[in-house]
Amino acid sequence: KNEVEQSPQNLTAQEGEFITINCSYSVGISALHWLQQHPGGGIVSLFMLSSGKKKHGRLIATINIQEKHSSLHITASHPRDSAVYICAVSNTDKLIFGTGTRLQVFP
Amino acid sequence: DTEVTQTPKHLVMGMTNKKSLKCEQHMGHRAMYWYKQKAKKPPELMFVYSYEKLSINESVPSRFSPECPNSSLLNLHLHALQPEDSALYLCASSQIRIDYEQFFGPGTRLTVL
């Protein structure tokens, strides 16, 4: 079993829909990261959080430390949101990555 | 400047070649990382430098040789690579440690013939 599990693995949506991506982890962490990667591209850090909730524009990330669970929400999704979203946790001295969620948003 | 730059963007090399990948950041970060990413897989950590000293080597074969000449620069020297080493190589940096936000470069796409 992976230490960081994401669901769903693939997600398609129509423009404007509300999207949720989930991340569960089984190890102790100091922080959880949500990352975005466009096809063939580098990785962009969206959020780093250790408790509660953060919001940037249309993106919201929440974490429940007791349940070892985090969610990434995208409101009013847009085709430019199409990318792979990766959850990663800081554990001792390295990041442990989830396998990613591939999101496609159609106009 | 919140950017990590990597050169070259693309690299094709033969198995007998020697080449180097370069990474640079000017954010004053003291931790720098090399990752390898195969298609449709998450990144795999290769090396971590902390305050210009190698702190983690994830059992990477010796044909990959990292170097941190100063706090802004990170190199990855490549020699006698195998076709299975073809991948996207990502550099990242963070302020001090892994639990600080990581900033990633755009990557170097390496093809070994």
Tab-separated table of C-alpha atoms in Angstrom:
chain	number	residue	atom	x	y	z
A	1	LYS	CA	0.000	0.000	0.000
A	2	ASN	CA	1.351	3.438	-0.960
A	3	GLU	CA	2.055	5.816	1.893
A	4	VAL	CA	0.233	8.576	-0.022
A	5	GLU	CA	-2.938	7.657	-1.897
A	6	GLN	CA	-4.831	9.957	-4.233
A	7	SER	CA	-8.283	9.634	-5.716
A	8	PRO	CA	-9.498	9.680	-8.328
A	9	GLN	CA	-6.617	8.735	-10.632
A	10	ASN	CA	-8.353	10.353	-13.610
A	11	LEU	CA	-11.027	13.005	-13.683
A	12	THR	CA	-12.895	14.694	-16.497
A	13	ALA	CA	-15.138	17.696	-16.022
A	14	GLN	CA	-17.072	20.281	-17.973
A	15	GLU	CA	-15.992	23.871	-17.735
A	16	GLY	CA	-17.544	25.515	-14.692
A	17	GLU	CA	-17.847	22.380	-12.577
A	18	PHE	CA	-16.675	22.126	-8.975
A	19	ILE	CA	-13.832	19.613	-8.653
A	20	THR	CA	-12.495	17.740	-5.635
A	21	ILE	CA	-9.309	15.675	-5.481
A	22	ASN	CA	-8.574	13.659	-2.368
A	23	CYS	CA	-5.342	12.631	-0.682
A	24	SER	CA	-4.868	10.222	2.214
A	25	TYR	CA	-1.583	9.422	3.887
A	26	SER	CA	-0.434	6.851	6.390
A	27	VAL	CA	2.801	8.367	7.756
A	28	GLY	CA	3.626	11.178	10.142
A	29	ILE	CA	4.083	14.447	8.327
A	30	SER	CA	5.311	17.955	8.976
A	31	ALA	CA	3.488	19.416	5.975
A	32	LEU	CA	1.392	18.446	2.977
A	33	HIS	CA	1.966	19.884	-0.490
A	34	TRP	CA	-0.328	20.160	-3.484
A	35	LEU	CA	1.544	20.423	-6.765
A	36	GLN	CA	0.426	20.992	-10.360
A	37	GLN	CA	2.148	19.664	-13.462
A	38	HIS	CA	1.092	20.494	-17.012
A	39	PRO	CA	1.936	17.975	-19.761
A	40	GLY	CA	5.657	17.885	-20.485
A	41	GLY	CA	6.227	20.663	-18.000
A	42	GLY	CA	7.760	21.467	-14.678
A	43	ILE	CA	5.960	21.352	-11.381
A	44	VAL	CA	4.319	24.297	-9.654
A	45	SER	CA	3.668	24.357	-5.933
A	46	LEU	CA	0.039	25.287	-5.286
A	47	PHE	CA	-0.195	24.923	-1.520
A	48	MET	CA	1.806	23.843	1.478
A	49	LEU	CA	-0.263	23.311	4.600
A	50	SER	CA	0.037	21.702	7.992
A	51	SER	CA	-3.423	22.506	9.353
A	52	GLY	CA	-6.770	23.996	8.413
A	53	LYS	CA	-7.512	25.520	5.062
A	54	LYS	CA	-5.838	27.738	2.435
A	55	LYS	CA	-7.309	29.547	-0.562
A	56	HIS	CA	-5.679	31.003	-3.670
A	57	GLY	CA	-8.121	32.330	-6.236
A	58	ARG	CA	-10.330	29.435	-7.352
A	59	LEU	CA	-8.274	26.824	-5.507
A	60	ILE	CA	-8.934	25.703	-1.941
A	61	ALA	CA	-6.921	23.136	0.021
A	62	THR	CA	-7.955	21.610	3.317
A	63	ILE	CA	-6.262	19.189	5.652
A	64	ASN	CA	-7.551	17.097	8.549
A	65	ILE	CA	-4.522	15.984	10.561
A	66	GLN	CA	-6.489	13.573	12.768
A	67	GLU	CA	-7.956	11.771	9.767
A	68	LYS	CA	-4.724	12.049	7.727
A	69	HIS	CA	-6.660	13.411	4.796
A	70	SER	CA	-6.486	16.432	2.526
A	71	SER	CA	-8.644	17.714	-0.300
A	72	LEU	CA	-7.965	20.080	-3.165
A	73	HIS	CA	-11.013	21.879	-4.534
A	74	ILE	CA	-11.241	23.822	-7.789
A	75	THR	CA	-14.242	26.095	-8.146
A	76	ALA	CA	-15.548	27.179	-11.564
A	77	SER	CA	-13.106	24.887	-13.392
A	78	HIS	CA	-11.575	26.015	-16.665
A	79	PRO	CA	-9.804	24.132	-19.481
A	80	ARG	CA	-6.506	25.731	-18.401
A	81	ASP	CA	-6.863	23.795	-15.109
A	82	SER	CA	-6.215	20.595	-17.099
A	83	ALA	CA	-3.065	19.123	-15.571
A	84	VAL	CA	-1.825	16.444	-13.199
A	85	TYR	CA	-2.327	17.331	-9.544
A	86	ILE	CA	0.093	15.688	-7.139
A	87	CYS	CA	-0.218	15.402	-3.384
A	88	ALA	CA	3.071	15.066	-1.500
A	89	VAL	CA	3.893	14.913	2.199
A	90	SER	CA	7.032	16.056	4.007
A	91	ASN	CA	8.248	13.126	6.046
A	92	THR	CA	11.539	13.447	7.972
A	93	ASP	CA	13.931	14.502	5.233
A	94	LYS	CA	12.081	13.855	1.974
A	95	LEU	CA	8.844	14.338	0.080
A	96	ILE	CA	6.659	11.285	-0.438
A	97	PHE	CA	4.559	11.699	-3.558
A	98	GLY	CA	1.141	10.383	-4.423
A	99	THR	CA	0.642	8.950	-7.901
A	100	GLY	CA	-1.212	12.026	-9.113
A	101	THR	CA	-4.676	12.831	-10.433
A	102	ARG	CA	-4.970	13.588	-14.137
A	103	LEU	CA	-7.626	16.259	-14.657
A	104	GLN	CA	-9.139	17.203	-17.996
A	105	VAL	CA	-11.604	20.061	-18.183
A	106	PHE	CA	-13.568	20.349	-21.416
A	107	PRO	CA	-15.139	23.569	-22.709
B	1	ASP	CA	13.169	36.316	-8.382
B	2	THR	CA	11.194	33.180	-7.495
B	3	GLU	CA	12.453	31.063	-10.330
B	4	VAL	CA	14.504	27.924	-10.634
B	5	THR	CA	16.145	27.647	-14.041
B	6	GLN	CA	17.460	24.506	-15.682
B	7	THR	CA	19.612	24.020	-18.741
B	8	PRO	CA	19.447	22.496	-21.212
B	9	LYS	CA	15.714	21.982	-21.816
B	10	HIS	CA	16.362	18.896	-23.920
B	11	LEU	CA	19.400	16.634	-24.146
B	12	VAL	CA	20.090	13.644	-26.364
B	13	MET	CA	23.201	11.661	-25.589
B	14	GLY	CA	24.824	8.371	-26.430
B	15	MET	CA	25.750	5.813	-23.824
B	16	THR	CA	29.434	6.744	-24.011
B	17	ASN	CA	28.947	10.507	-23.727
B	18	LYS	CA	29.610	12.733	-20.741
B	19	LYS	CA	27.213	15.608	-20.226
B	20	SER	CA	26.024	17.854	-17.409
B	21	LEU	CA	22.685	19.285	-16.336
B	22	LYS	CA	22.645	22.662	-14.657
B	23	CYS	CA	20.237	24.188	-12.134
B	24	GLU	CA	20.280	27.710	-10.714
B	25	GLN	CA	18.230	29.635	-8.156
B	26	HIS	CA	18.668	33.111	-6.688
B	27	MET	CA	16.112	32.925	-3.885
B	28	GLY	CA	18.701	32.343	-1.183
B	29	HIS	CA	17.476	28.779	-0.679
B	30	ARG	CA	19.912	26.507	1.128
B	31	ALA	CA	18.375	23.154	0.162
B	32	MET	CA	18.452	21.895	-3.426
B	33	TYR	CA	17.167	18.662	-4.916
B	34	TRP	CA	17.460	16.484	-7.997
B	35	TYR	CA	14.463	14.371	-9.012
B	36	LYS	CA	13.965	11.908	-11.845
B	37	GLN	CA	10.514	11.545	-13.376
B	38	LYS	CA	9.423	8.855	-15.814
B	39	ALA	CA	6.314	9.310	-17.934
B	40	LYS	CA	3.040	9.233	-15.977
B	41	LYS	CA	4.869	8.612	-12.694
B	42	PRO	CA	5.530	10.922	-9.749
B	43	PRO	CA	9.027	12.339	-9.266
B	44	GLU	CA	11.615	10.156	-7.550
B	45	LEU	CA	14.129	11.825	-5.281
B	46	MET	CA	17.752	11.326	-6.318
B	47	PHE	CA	19.876	13.742	-4.244
B	48	VAL	CA	19.471	16.422	-1.600
B	49	TYR	CA	22.006	19.143	-0.903
B	50	SER	CA	21.729	21.114	2.313
B	51	TYR	CA	24.013	24.117	2.784
B	52	GLU	CA	26.063	22.941	-0.211
B	53	LYS	CA	26.696	19.531	1.335
B	54	LEU	CA	25.249	16.290	0.020
B	55	SER	CA	22.814	15.120	2.682
B	56	ILE	CA	20.843	12.431	0.855
B	57	ASN	CA	21.769	10.056	-1.947
B	58	GLU	CA	18.865	7.745	-2.679
B	59	SER	CA	21.118	4.874	-3.783
B	60	VAL	CA	21.570	6.470	-7.179
B	61	PRO	CA	24.003	4.694	-9.548
B	62	SER	CA	27.446	6.276	-9.743
B	63	ARG	CA	26.917	7.181	-13.392
B	64	PHE	CA	25.011	10.150	-11.934
B	65	SER	CA	27.307	12.515	-10.056
B	66	PRO	CA	25.898	15.621	-8.353
B	67	GLU	CA	27.850	18.749	-7.564
B	68	CYS	CA	26.945	21.921	-5.692
B	69	PRO	CA	29.632	24.520	-6.486
B	70	ASN	CA	27.870	27.253	-4.467
B	71	SER	CA	24.563	27.994	-2.796
B	72	SER	CA	22.897	29.043	-6.082
B	73	LEU	CA	24.086	26.300	-8.412
B	74	LEU	CA	23.482	22.585	-8.662
B	75	ASN	CA	24.917	20.359	-11.357
B	76	LEU	CA	24.262	16.756	-12.309
B	77	HIS	CA	27.100	15.127	-14.219
B	78	LEU	CA	26.136	12.220	-16.450
B	79	HIS	CA	28.457	9.502	-17.715
B	80	ALA	CA	27.892	6.124	-19.354
B	81	LEU	CA	24.123	6.316	-19.026
B	82	GLN	CA	21.718	3.600	-20.074
B	83	PRO	CA	18.604	3.999	-22.258
B	84	GLU	CA	16.454	3.383	-19.157
B	85	ASP	CA	17.876	6.599	-17.692
B	86	SER	CA	15.844	8.547	-20.253
B	87	ALA	CA	13.461	10.716	-18.222
B	88	LEU	CA	12.609	14.248	-17.151
B	89	TYR	CA	15.154	15.491	-14.608
B	90	LEU	CA	13.782	18.089	-12.257
B	91	CYS	CA	15.677	20.386	-9.945
B	92	ALA	CA	14.013	22.008	-6.947
B	93	SER	CA	14.979	24.246	-4.067
B	94	SER	CA	13.543	25.223	-0.698
B	95	GLN	CA	14.484	27.625	2.056
B	96	ILE	CA	16.114	25.230	4.475
B	97	ARG	CA	14.473	21.855	4.682
B	98	ILE	CA	12.024	19.530	2.996
B	99	ASP	CA	9.041	20.858	4.948
B	100	TYR	CA	9.447	24.278	3.393
B	101	GLU	CA	7.724	25.005	0.075
B	102	GLN	CA	9.667	23.549	-2.833
B	103	PHE	CA	10.174	25.516	-6.024
B	104	PHE	CA	10.691	23.363	-9.103
B	105	GLY	CA	12.504	24.109	-12.323
B	106	PRO	CA	11.016	23.297	-15.742
B	107	GLY	CA	13.142	20.171	-16.066
B	108	THR	CA	15.565	18.733	-18.584
B	109	ARG	CA	14.169	16.041	-20.840
B	110	LEU	CA	16.961	13.532	-21.325
B	111	THR	CA	17.049	10.884	-24.033
B	112	VAL	CA	19.807	8.269	-23.940
B	113	LEU	CA	20.342	6.438	-27.217
